[in-house]
Coordinates of C-alpha atoms and ligand atoms in Angstrom, one line a residue:
X26 CA -28.0 19.3 18.3
X27 CA -28.0 19.3 14.6
X28 CA -28.4 15.6 13.0
X29 CA -25.6 14.7 10.3
X30 CA -27.3 12.3 8.3
X31 CA -25.1 9.4 6.9
X32 CA -25.7 6.6 4.3
X33 CA -23.0 3.7 4.5
X34 CA -22.6 1.4 1.5
X35 CA -21.1 -2.0 3.1
X36 CA -21.6 -2.9 6.2
X37 CA -19.1 -5.7 6.6
X38 CA -15.5 -5.8 8.1
X39 CA -15.0 -2.1 8.1
X40 CA -18.5 -1.0 7.5
X41 CA -19.6 -2.8 11.1
X42 CA -16.8 -1.2 13.1
X43 CA -17.9 2.4 11.9
X44 CA -21.7 1.4 12.9
X45 CA -20.2 0.5 16.6
X46 CA -17.7 3.4 16.7
X47 CA -20.4 5.7 16.0
X48 CA -22.4 3.9 18.5
X49 CA -19.8 3.5 21.5
X50 CA -18.2 7.3 20.9
X51 CA -21.6 9.1 20.3
X52 CA -21.2 11.5 23.3
X53 CA -17.7 12.1 22.4
X54 CA -18.4 12.7 18.8
X55 CA -21.2 15.2 19.8
X56 CA -18.8 17.1 22.0
X57 CA -16.0 17.4 19.1
X58 CA -18.3 17.8 16.2
X59 CA -21.5 20.3 17.6
X60 CA -23.6 17.9 15.7
X61 CA -25.1 14.1 16.0
X62 CA -23.5 11.7 14.0
X63 CA -26.4 9.5 12.8
X64 CA -26.3 6.7 10.3
X65 CA -29.6 6.4 8.7
X66 CA -29.3 3.8 5.4
X67 CA -27.3 1.1 4.5
X68 CA -26.9 -0.2 0.9
X69 CA -25.1 -3.8 1.0
X70 CA -25.5 -7.2 -1.5
X71 CA -28.1 -9.1 0.7
X72 CA -30.2 -7.1 2.6
X73 CA -31.8 -10.0 4.7
X74 CA -28.3 -11.1 5.9
X75 CA -27.9 -11.1 9.7
X76 CA -25.5 -8.7 11.1
X77 CA -23.2 -9.0 14.3
X78 CA -24.5 -5.7 15.6
X79 CA -27.5 -3.9 16.3
X80 CA -28.5 -2.2 13.3
X81 CA -30.7 0.4 15.5
X82 CA -32.3 3.1 13.5
X83 CA -30.2 2.0 10.2
X84 CA -32.7 0.9 7.1
X85 CA -31.0 -1.7 4.6
X86 CA -31.7 -1.9 0.8
X87 CA -30.0 -3.6 -1.9
X88 CA -30.7 -0.5 -4.1
X89 CA -27.7 1.8 -4.7
X90 CA -30.6 4.4 -5.0
X91 CA -32.0 4.2 -1.6
X92 CA -29.1 6.5 -0.7
X93 CA -28.0 8.5 -3.5
X94 CA -31.5 9.5 -4.7
X95 CA -32.1 11.0 -0.8
X96 CA -31.7 14.7 -0.6
X97 CA -31.7 14.5 3.2
X98 CA -28.7 12.3 3.2
X99 CA -25.3 14.5 4.0
X100 CA -22.7 12.2 3.9
X101 CA -21.9 9.1 2.1
X102 CA -19.6 6.5 3.1
X103 CA -18.0 3.7 0.8
X104 CA -16.9 0.8 2.2
X105 CA -17.9 -1.8 0.1
X106 CA -15.0 -2.5 -2.4
X107 CA -14.4 -2.8 -5.9
X108 CA -14.3 -0.4 -8.6
X109 CA -17.2 -0.1 -11.3
X110 CA -20.2 0.8 -8.7
X111 CA -18.2 2.4 -5.9
X112 CA -16.9 4.8 -8.7
X113 CA -20.6 5.4 -9.6
X114 CA -21.4 6.0 -6.1
X115 CA -18.7 8.6 -5.3
X116 CA -19.3 10.6 -8.7
X117 CA -22.8 10.9 -8.3
X118 CA -22.1 11.7 -4.6
X119 CA -19.7 14.4 -5.5
X120 CA -22.6 16.1 -8.0
X121 CA -25.1 15.8 -5.6
X122 CA -22.9 17.7 -2.9
X123 CA -22.8 15.2 -0.2
X124 CA -19.7 14.6 1.6
X125 CA -18.0 11.2 0.6
X126 CA -15.6 9.2 2.8
X127 CA -13.7 6.0 1.3
X128 CA -11.7 2.9 2.4
X129 CA -11.5 1.9 -1.1
X130 CA -7.6 2.5 -2.2
X131 CA -7.9 0.0 -5.3
X132 CA -11.0 2.4 -6.8
X133 CA -8.6 5.6 -5.6
X134 CA -5.4 3.9 -7.4
X135 CA -7.1 2.6 -10.5
X136 CA -9.2 5.5 -11.3
X137 CA -7.4 8.2 -9.8
X138 CA -7.4 10.8 -12.5
X139 CA -11.7 10.6 -13.1
X140 CA -12.0 10.4 -9.3
X141 CA -10.0 13.1 -8.1
X142 CA -10.7 15.6 -10.9
X143 CA -14.5 15.1 -10.1
X144 CA -13.9 15.8 -6.8
X145 CA -11.8 19.1 -7.5
X146 CA -14.6 19.8 -10.3
X147 CA -17.4 19.6 -7.7
X148 CA -15.8 21.1 -4.8
X149 CA -16.3 17.9 -3.2
X150 CA -15.6 17.1 0.9
X151 CA -13.7 13.5 0.2
X152 CA -11.6 11.5 2.8
X153 CA -9.7 8.7 2.4
X154 CA -7.4 8.1 5.4
X155 CA -8.9 4.5 5.8
X156 CA -7.5 3.6 2.5
X157 CA -4.2 3.6 3.5
X158 CA -2.6 2.2 6.2
X159 CA -5.8 1.3 8.8
X160 CA -5.2 3.5 12.0
X161 CA -2.3 5.2 11.3
X162 CA -3.4 8.5 10.2
X163 CA -0.3 8.8 7.5
X164 CA -2.7 11.0 5.1
X165 CA -3.1 13.7 7.5
X166 CA 0.2 13.9 8.2
X167 CA 1.5 14.9 4.8
X168 CA -1.7 17.2 4.1
X169 CA -1.8 18.9 7.2
X170 CA 1.1 17.8 9.5
X171 CA 3.4 18.2 6.8
X172 CA 1.8 21.0 4.8
X173 CA 4.9 23.2 4.8
X174 CA 7.5 20.7 3.5
X175 CA 8.4 19.5 0.2
X176 CA 8.3 15.9 0.4
X177 CA 11.2 13.9 -0.6
X178 CA 10.4 10.3 0.5
X179 CA 7.3 8.2 1.1
X180 CA 7.8 4.6 2.0
X181 CA 6.4 1.7 4.4
X182 CA 5.2 -1.9 5.0
X183 CA 1.6 -1.0 4.2
X184 CA -0.2 -4.6 3.6
X185 CA -0.1 -6.4 6.9
X186 CA -0.7 -10.0 5.1
X187 CA 2.3 -10.0 3.0
X188 CA 4.5 -8.3 6.4
X189 CA 3.0 -11.3 8.4
X190 CA 4.1 -14.1 6.1
X191 CA 7.5 -12.9 5.6
X192 CA 7.5 -12.5 8.9
X193 CA 6.5 -15.6 9.9
X194 CA 9.0 -17.1 7.1
X195 CA 11.9 -15.5 8.9
X196 CA 11.0 -16.0 12.4
X197 CA 10.3 -19.8 12.0
X198 CA 12.1 -20.9 9.1
X199 CA 8.7 -21.7 6.8
X200 CA 8.2 -21.7 3.1
X201 CA 6.0 -19.3 1.3
X202 CA 3.0 -21.5 1.0
X203 CA 3.1 -22.7 4.7
X204 CA 3.5 -19.5 5.9
X205 CA 0.3 -18.5 3.6
X206 CA -2.0 -20.9 4.9
X207 CA -1.4 -20.1 8.7
X208 CA -2.0 -16.5 7.7
X209 CA -5.2 -17.5 6.1
X210 CA -6.3 -19.8 9.0
X211 CA -5.5 -16.9 11.4
X212 CA -7.9 -14.8 9.2
X213 CA -4.9 -12.3 8.0
X214 CA -5.0 -13.5 4.6
X215 CA -8.2 -13.6 2.2
X216 CA -9.1 -16.9 0.3
X217 CA -7.5 -15.2 -2.6
X218 CA -4.6 -13.4 -1.3
X219 CA -3.5 -12.5 -5.1
X220 CA -3.4 -8.5 -4.2
X221 CA -1.8 -9.2 -1.1
X222 CA 1.2 -11.2 -1.9
X223 CA 1.4 -10.0 -5.3
X224 CA 2.2 -6.5 -4.0
X225 CA -0.9 -5.0 -5.8
X226 CA -2.7 -3.8 -2.6
X227 CA 0.5 -2.1 -1.6
X228 CA 0.8 0.0 -5.0
X229 CA -2.8 0.9 -4.6
X230 CA -1.6 2.5 -1.3
X231 CA 1.5 3.7 -2.3
X232 CA 0.1 5.4 -5.8
X233 CA -2.5 7.3 -3.4
X234 CA 0.3 8.3 -0.9
X235 CA 2.3 9.3 -4.1
X236 CA -0.5 11.6 -5.6
X237 CA -0.7 13.6 -2.1
X238 CA 3.0 13.8 -1.4
X239 CA 4.4 14.8 -4.7
X240 CA 1.5 16.8 -6.1
X241 CA -0.6 15.6 -8.9
X242 CA -2.4 12.4 -10.3
X243 CA 0.3 9.5 -11.2
X244 CA -0.8 6.4 -13.4
X245 CA -1.4 3.1 -11.4
X246 CA 0.0 1.2 -14.4
X247 CA 3.1 3.0 -14.3
X248 CA 4.1 1.8 -10.7
X249 CA 6.4 -1.4 -10.8
X250 CA 5.2 -4.0 -8.8
X251 CA 6.9 -7.1 -7.8
X252 CA 5.4 -9.5 -4.8
X253 CA 6.8 -11.7 -2.5
X254 CA 5.7 -15.5 -3.8
X255 CA 9.2 -16.4 -5.0
X256 CA 11.2 -15.3 -1.7
X257 CA 12.5 -18.6 -0.5
X258 CA 13.7 -19.0 3.0
X259 CA 17.3 -19.4 2.1
X260 CA 17.1 -16.0 0.8
X261 CA 15.8 -14.7 4.4
X262 CA 19.0 -16.6 5.7
X263 CA 21.6 -15.4 3.7
X264 CA 20.3 -11.6 4.5
X265 CA 20.2 -12.2 7.7
X266 CA 23.7 -13.2 7.9
X267 CA 24.7 -10.1 6.4
X268 CA 22.3 -7.9 8.7
X269 CA 19.5 -7.5 6.6
X270 CA 15.6 -8.6 6.9
X271 CA 13.2 -9.0 3.7
X272 CA 10.1 -6.4 3.9
X273 CA 7.7 -6.0 1.2
X274 CA 8.1 -2.3 0.6
X275 CA 6.6 0.5 -1.2
X276 CA 8.9 3.3 -1.9
X277 CA 8.6 6.8 -3.8
X278 CA 10.8 9.6 -4.0
X279 CA 11.3 12.8 -5.7
X280 CA 14.7 13.3 -7.2
X281 CA 15.5 16.4 -9.1
X282 CA 12.0 16.7 -10.0
X283 CA 11.8 13.1 -11.2
X284 CA 9.4 11.0 -9.7
X285 CA 10.5 7.1 -8.9
X286 CA 8.1 4.5 -7.3
X287 CA 8.4 1.0 -6.8
X288 CA 6.5 -2.1 -4.5
X289 CA 9.2 -5.2 -4.5
X290 CA 10.8 -7.2 -1.5
X291 CA 14.1 -5.5 -0.3
X292 CA 16.3 -6.0 1.8
X293 CA 16.1 -3.8 5.0
X294 CA 19.1 -3.5 7.2
X295 CA 18.1 -5.0 10.6
X296 CA 19.0 -2.1 12.5
X297 CA 16.6 0.2 10.5
X298 CA 12.8 0.8 12.2
X299 CA 11.3 -0.7 8.9
X300 CA 12.9 -3.9 9.9
X301 CA 11.3 -4.4 13.2
X302 CA 7.9 -3.9 12.0
X303 CA 6.4 -7.5 12.4
X304 CA 3.5 -9.6 11.9
X305 CA 0.8 -7.9 10.3
X306 CA 1.4 -4.0 11.8
X307 CA 2.0 -1.6 9.2
X308 CA 4.3 1.6 9.6
X309 CA 5.0 4.4 7.0
X310 CA 8.4 6.6 6.5
X311 CA 7.7 10.1 5.3
X312 CA 10.8 12.6 5.0
X313 CA 9.7 16.1 4.3
X314 CA 13.0 18.5 3.0
X315 CA 12.8 20.4 6.7
X316 CA 10.9 17.6 9.1
X317 CA 13.4 15.0 8.1
X318 CA 12.2 11.8 8.4
X319 CA 9.2 10.6 10.2
X320 CA 8.2 6.9 11.3
X321 CA 4.4 5.9 12.4
X322 CA 3.8 2.6 13.0
X323 CA 0.7 1.1 14.0
X324 CA -2.7 -1.6 12.9
X325 CA -2.9 -1.3 9.1
X326 CA -6.1 -3.2 8.7
X327 CA -8.9 -4.5 10.5
X328 CA -12.6 -3.3 11.9
X329 CA -11.6 -1.4 14.8
X330 CA -8.5 0.3 13.3
X331 CA -9.7 0.8 9.7
X332 CA -13.1 2.3 11.5
X333 CA -10.8 4.9 13.6
X334 CA -9.6 6.4 10.4
X335 CA -13.3 6.6 8.7
X336 CA -14.7 8.2 11.7
X337 CA -11.9 10.8 11.9
X338 CA -12.6 11.7 8.6
X339 CA -15.8 12.2 9.4
X340 CA -15.4 14.2 12.6
X341 CA -13.0 16.5 9.8
X342 CA -14.8 16.8 7.4
X343 CA -17.8 17.6 9.3
X344 CA -16.1 20.2 10.9
X345 CA -15.5 21.3 7.7
X346 CA -18.9 21.2 6.5
X347 CA -20.6 22.8 9.3
X348 CA -18.3 26.1 9.6
X349 CA -18.1 26.6 6.1
X350 CA -14.3 27.1 6.3
X351 CA -12.6 26.6 3.9
X352 CA -12.2 22.6 3.7
X353 CA -8.5 20.7 3.3
X354 CA -8.2 19.8 -0.6
X355 CA -8.0 16.2 -1.4
X356 CA -5.0 16.4 -2.2
X357 CA -3.7 19.2 -0.6
X358 CA -3.4 21.3 -3.9
X359 CA -6.1 24.3 -4.4
X360 CA -5.4 24.3 -7.9
X361 CA -8.1 22.5 -9.9
X362 CA -5.7 21.7 -13.1
X363 CA -4.4 18.8 -11.8
X364 CA -0.9 17.7 -13.0
X365 CA -0.5 14.4 -14.5
X366 CA 3.3 13.4 -13.5
X367 CA 5.4 10.2 -15.1
X368 CA 7.5 7.9 -13.2
X369 CA 10.9 7.6 -13.6
X370 CA 11.0 4.2 -15.9
X371 CA 12.4 1.3 -13.6
X372 CA 15.0 0.6 -15.9
X373 CA 16.7 3.9 -14.9
X374 CA 16.3 3.4 -11.3
X375 CA 19.6 3.2 -9.2
X376 CA 20.0 0.3 -6.4
X377 CA 21.9 -2.0 -4.9
X378 CA 21.3 -5.7 -5.3
X379 CA 21.6 -8.9 -3.8
X380 CA 22.0 -11.6 -6.4
X381 CA 21.8 -15.4 -5.6
X382 CA 23.3 -17.7 -8.6
X383 CA 22.3 -21.4 -8.4
X384 CA 25.8 -22.8 -10.0
X385 CA 27.7 -26.0 -11.0
X386 CA 30.8 -26.1 -8.8
X387 CA 33.2 -25.8 -11.1
X388 CA 36.6 -24.1 -11.3
X389 CA 35.8 -20.7 -13.4
X390 CA 32.6 -20.2 -12.6
X391 CA 33.4 -17.2 -10.2
X392 CA 35.5 -15.7 -12.9
X393 CA 33.1 -15.9 -15.2
X394 CA 30.3 -14.2 -13.1
X395 CA 32.0 -11.4 -12.0
X396 CA 33.3 -10.7 -15.8
X397 CA 29.8 -10.4 -17.2
X398 CA 28.6 -8.2 -14.2
X399 CA 31.6 -6.1 -14.7
X400 CA 31.1 -5.7 -18.5
X401 CA 27.6 -4.4 -17.2
X402 CA 28.8 -1.8 -14.8
X403 CA 28.3 -3.9 -11.8
X404 CA 30.6 -3.7 -9.1
X405 CA 30.6 -6.4 -6.3
X406 CA 30.4 -5.3 -2.7
X407 CA 30.6 -8.7 -0.9
X408 CA 30.1 -12.3 -1.8
X409 CA 29.3 -15.8 -0.4
X410 CA 29.5 -19.3 -1.7
X411 CA 27.2 -21.7 0.2
X412 CA 28.6 -25.4 -0.1
X413 CA 26.4 -27.7 -1.6
X414 CA 23.7 -29.7 0.1
X415 CA 24.2 -33.0 -2.1
X416 CA 27.3 -34.4 -3.7
X417 CA 27.1 -33.1 -7.4
X418 CA 24.2 -30.6 -6.8
X419 CA 24.1 -26.8 -7.3
X420 CA 25.7 -24.6 -5.1
X421 CA 24.9 -21.0 -4.1
X422 CA 27.1 -17.9 -5.1
X423 CA 25.7 -14.7 -3.5
X424 CA 27.0 -11.3 -4.5
X425 CA 25.9 -7.9 -2.6
X426 CA 26.5 -5.2 -5.4
X427 CA 27.3 -1.3 -5.2
X428 CA 24.9 0.9 -6.5
X429 CA 23.8 -0.6 -10.1
X430 CA 21.6 0.8 -13.1
X431 CA 18.2 -1.2 -12.9
X432 CA 18.7 -2.0 -16.9
X433 CA 22.3 -3.2 -16.2
X434 CA 21.4 -5.4 -13.7
X435 CA 18.5 -7.1 -15.9
X436 CA 20.5 -7.1 -19.2
X437 CA 23.5 -8.9 -17.1
X438 CA 21.1 -11.7 -15.5
X439 CA 19.6 -12.0 -19.4
X440 CA 23.2 -13.0 -20.3
X441 CA 24.3 -15.1 -17.3
X442 CA 21.0 -16.9 -16.9
X443 CA 22.2 -18.7 -20.4
X444 CA 25.4 -19.7 -19.3
X445 CA 25.6 -23.4 -19.1
X446 CA 26.9 -23.3 -15.8
X447 CA 23.6 -21.8 -14.2
X448 CA 21.4 -24.2 -12.8
X449 CA 18.4 -22.2 -12.0
X450 CA 17.3 -18.9 -12.7
X451 CA 19.1 -16.1 -10.7
X452 CA 17.5 -14.5 -7.7
X453 CA 17.7 -11.0 -7.5
X454 CA 16.3 -9.0 -4.5
X455 CA 17.0 -5.3 -4.5
X456 CA 18.9 -3.4 -1.1
X457 CA 17.9 -0.8 0.2
X458 CA 20.5 0.6 2.7
X459 CA 18.6 4.2 3.5
Ligands
NAP27 N1 -11.2 -5.0 5.7 C1 -10.2 -3.9 6.2 O1 -9.3 -4.3 7.3 C2 -10.0 -2.9 5.3 C3 -8.9 -1.9 5.4 C4 -8.8 -1.1 4.4 C5 -9.6 -0.8 3.9 N2 -10.5 -1.7 3.3 C6 -11.1 -1.3 2.1 O2 -12.6 -1.6 3.1 C7 -13.4 -1.9 1.8 C8 -14.5 -2.6 2.4 O3 -13.6 -3.9 2.9 P1 -14.3 -4.6 4.1 O4 -13.1 -5.7 4.8 O5 -15.0 -4.5 5.5 O6 -15.4 -5.9 2.9 P2 -16.6 -7.0 3.2 O7 -16.3 -7.2 4.8 O8 -16.0 -7.8 2.2 O9 -17.7 -6.1 3.2 C9 -18.6 -5.6 2.1 C10 -19.7 -5.1 1.9 O10 -20.0 -4.3 1.0 C11 -21.2 -5.0 0.6 N3 -21.5 -5.0 -1.0 C12 -20.2 -5.7 -1.4 N4 -21.0 -5.5 -2.9 C13 -21.7 -4.8 -2.6 C14 -22.8 -4.4 -4.1 N5 -22.5 -4.7 -5.2 N6 -23.6 -3.7 -3.5 C15 -24.1 -3.1 -2.3 N7 -23.3 -3.5 -2.0 C16 -21.8 -4.4 -1.5 C17 -21.2 -6.2 1.6 O11 -22.8 -6.6 1.5 P3 -23.1 -7.9 2.0 O12 -22.7 -7.9 3.7 O13 -24.6 -8.0 2.4 O14 -22.5 -9.2 1.4 C18 -20.4 -6.2 2.6 O15 -21.5 -5.7 3.8 C19 -12.8 -2.3 0.8 O16 -12.8 -1.4 -0.2 C20 -11.7 -2.6 1.1 O17 -10.7 -2.3 0.3 C21 -10.6 -2.9 4.3

């Protein structure tokens, strides 16, 4: 049986999972690829660190050239993270004709143009299923399952840490800090959770999906990104009273040739499938112009689920490599001239809104709020006033709006938040009824 020689960068959480899966499923993988997939070399930050699994034949080094300069290595798997060195590893591997697999969503999103253009230029076999939604094979669904459809929408809950925190807040009434602390204790959140709770990780993954779904390169800096740190238990409670659950959603859609993409906390109707995705789980919704909506659900992170996606790419790419059939191109497009696509500015986005005002409890306030909103073309679908908890303290007035232009809402809130009866800045959360 032909041996496929693999060099792996990183033997941490995901790298360790891949080593174990290739060992545990070795006979099955031989039957499925007609080859023997063997990791021969690994590069890590600290080569002398003990590993919680048997290294077997793997030689370990701290020098990237140990793999990159070895002409015998057929496949490079990058599971190291970070952008600078990881990018160099990918670009050099493309040039030397090595098949490449990565789980590095930060790199793919922030350097989309450089990485994908180089992959096309060198006709590289590049797999990155593990970069988005862990074990859920969403990239394969877009590239192959929906290969005949025009994708109209991609949305999802694609960060398990943020979803775990929001679920704890909503089921146990905890505030953000307490829920974050528990997520860290249980190992669902990193010591530095910034990328997860500020929406950056969700945005990285959404951008990768958008490039495939809408065919082209998007600029990560154009993608509107807002995290969950300002969500308060009172918002979760009021939203629940109106039949909504608050989720950190990444959503992109193409309407009339224009692509809209955004990441922010969103009120989702409780009867929608995405509303019932709890804890560290992920779910992705795709809509094709003929398929209609498809929702996939599963584990979005962790050693084994992420390894599953890496090894699936390995099987798929080794089959293509060995049979010399025409590969499925990285972004599903045959052309080497990748289009650069602009995102619709956030100001032009239409949405429904949840607006929670903290106001002094006095005559005329409600009339003034509705007057200013009306003067910015914002009409109200429903409202509720929460009685004050302390004598003389501010009260909450919550409006659910009909669809309005983001620019109008931002302008209206700028005006309203300066009025003397406003006690605290207004909390605005977008509502997605679809
Ligand atoms: N964890 C997940 O559930 C998950 C899910 C999806 C995608 N990902 C992505 O997968 C990648 C790896 O994540 P992970 O959680 O497995 O990370 P991790 O546990 O921190 O492991 C990182 C590995 O890379 C090595 N490394 C770090 N810097 C290096 C350098 N400069 N040169 C050589 N080796 C270096 C480390 O070496 P030492 O072991 O010697 O320190 C370690 O083995 C990241 O891009 C991440 O975003 C992770």
